[in-house]
Structures are given as structure tokens and as C-alpha cells.
Amino acid sequence: MSVSAMMCAVSLQIIANVATIIVEETEESNEEHAVWFQRLIVIDFLCCGAILLPVVCEFRFS
């Protein structure tokens, strides 16, 4: 994975985590609120996987 792709994944993960904190702190309890919270969690996990996968492959094949 190139450095620019990893920087993009890290930046997206930071934005998703900040947005998750903002969504958690608001007191809205409608369905759209829950859907956005779930989407942000999925984005966070995808970014984590995008960062960890090349690292694990590098250790496994080296």
C-alpha cells in the first residue's frame, strides 16, 4: 500500500472518529441518528482494516 493511500485512510479514520464523537454527544434519538452512527463505525473498521492488512501481509511474507 502506498504512503498516500495510507495517509488517506488515516485521515478518513480521524474524521470518522470525530464525527462519531459528535453523533454520540448529540441527544437525538431518531432512526437517522442511529443509521449515521452505524455508518461511522463501519467506516472506522474499514479504515482500520485498510491500515492493518498491508502491515500483516508484510510481516507474513517477509
PDB file of C-alpha atoms in Angstrom:
ATOM      1  CA  MET A   1       0.000   0.000   0.000  1.00  0.00           C
ATOM      2  CA  SER A   2       1.405   3.351  -0.934  1.00  0.00           C
ATOM      3  CA  VAL A   3       2.062   6.058   1.596  1.00  0.00           C
ATOM      4  CA  SER A   4      -0.553   8.363   0.077  1.00  0.00           C
ATOM      5  CA  ALA A   5      -3.253   5.682   0.316  1.00  0.00           C
ATOM      6  CA  MET A   6      -2.338   5.021   3.933  1.00  0.00           C
ATOM      7  CA  MET A   7      -2.422   8.748   4.717  1.00  0.00           C
ATOM      8  CA  CYS A   8      -5.869   8.937   3.123  1.00  0.00           C
ATOM      9  CA  ALA A   9      -7.091   6.004   5.239  1.00  0.00           C
ATOM     10  CA  VAL A  10      -5.701   7.556   8.432  1.00  0.00           C
ATOM     11  CA  SER A  11      -7.283  10.917   7.605  1.00  0.00           C
ATOM     12  CA  LEU A  12     -10.646   9.292   6.897  1.00  0.00           C
ATOM     13  CA  GLN A  13     -10.421   7.358  10.157  1.00  0.00           C
ATOM     14  CA  ILE A  14      -9.720  10.539  12.129  1.00  0.00           C
ATOM     15  CA  ILE A  15     -12.673  12.303  10.508  1.00  0.00           C
ATOM     16  CA  ALA A  16     -14.939   9.309  11.160  1.00  0.00           C
ATOM     17  CA  ASN A  17     -13.901   9.152  14.820  1.00  0.00           C
ATOM     18  CA  VAL A  18     -14.504  12.867  15.344  1.00  0.00           C
ATOM     19  CA  ALA A  19     -17.894  12.568  13.648  1.00  0.00           C
ATOM     20  CA  THR A  20     -18.728   9.553  15.832  1.00  0.00           C
ATOM     21  CA  ILE A  21     -17.986  11.578  18.961  1.00  0.00           C
ATOM     22  CA  ILE A  22     -20.194  14.406  17.715  1.00  0.00           C
ATOM     23  CA  VAL A  23     -23.027  11.989  16.885  1.00  0.00           C
ATOM     24  CA  GLU A  24     -22.718  10.316  20.305  1.00  0.00           C
ATOM     25  CA  GLU A  25     -22.846  13.644  22.131  1.00  0.00           C
ATOM     26  CA  THR A  26     -25.994  14.885  20.419  1.00  0.00           C
ATOM     27  CA  GLU A  27     -29.211  13.927  22.156  1.00  0.00           C
ATOM     28  CA  GLU A  28     -31.166  12.937  19.065  1.00  0.00           C
ATOM     29  CA  SER A  29     -32.762   9.519  19.169  1.00  0.00           C
ATOM     30  CA  ASN A  30     -34.329   9.150  15.751  1.00  0.00           C
ATOM     31  CA  GLU A  31     -33.649   6.395  13.246  1.00  0.00           C
ATOM     32  CA  GLU A  32     -31.425   8.562  11.038  1.00  0.00           C
ATOM     33  CA  HIS A  33     -29.180   9.249  14.021  1.00  0.00           C
ATOM     34  CA  ALA A  34     -28.705   5.514  14.602  1.00  0.00           C
ATOM     35  CA  VAL A  35     -28.021   4.874  10.918  1.00  0.00           C
ATOM     36  CA  TRP A  36     -25.285   7.537  10.803  1.00  0.00           C
ATOM     37  CA  PHE A  37     -23.735   6.138  13.967  1.00  0.00           C
ATOM     38  CA  GLN A  38     -23.602   2.658  12.422  1.00  0.00           C
ATOM     39  CA  ARG A  39     -22.149   4.003   9.170  1.00  0.00           C
ATOM     40  CA  LEU A  40     -19.389   5.817  11.019  1.00  0.00           C
ATOM     41  CA  ILE A  41     -18.492   2.667  12.958  1.00  0.00           C
ATOM     42  CA  VAL A  42     -18.291   0.692   9.691  1.00  0.00           C
ATOM     43  CA  ILE A  43     -16.067   3.381   8.135  1.00  0.00           C
ATOM     44  CA  ASP A  44     -13.816   3.215  11.192  1.00  0.00           C
ATOM     45  CA  PHE A  45     -13.454  -0.574  10.931  1.00  0.00           C
ATOM     46  CA  LEU A  46     -12.804  -0.424   7.169  1.00  0.00           C
ATOM     47  CA  CYS A  47     -10.056   2.147   7.666  1.00  0.00           C
ATOM     48  CA  CYS A  48      -8.543   0.057  10.434  1.00  0.00           C
ATOM     49  CA  GLY A  49      -8.533  -2.963   8.130  1.00  0.00           C
ATOM     50  CA  ALA A  50      -7.046  -0.922   5.282  1.00  0.00           C
ATOM     51  CA  ILE A  51      -4.167   0.037   7.544  1.00  0.00           C
ATOM     52  CA  LEU A  52      -3.621  -3.330   9.234  1.00  0.00           C
ATOM     53  CA  LEU A  53      -3.879  -5.580   6.163  1.00  0.00           C
ATOM     54  CA  PRO A  54      -0.661  -4.396   4.476  1.00  0.00           C
ATOM     55  CA  VAL A  55       1.188  -4.493   7.790  1.00  0.00           C
ATOM     56  CA  VAL A  56       0.117  -8.088   8.482  1.00  0.00           C
ATOM     57  CA  CYS A  57       0.944  -9.160   4.917  1.00  0.00           C
ATOM     58  CA  GLU A  58       4.362  -7.531   5.164  1.00  0.00           C
ATOM     59  CA  PHE A  59       5.198  -9.470   8.326  1.00  0.00           C
ATOM     60  CA  ARG A  60       3.770 -12.721   6.997  1.00  0.00           C
ATOM     61  CA  PHE A  61       5.648 -12.682   3.679  1.00  0.00           C
ATOM     62  CA  SER A  62       8.954 -11.290   4.886  1.00  0.00           C
TER      63      SER A  62
END
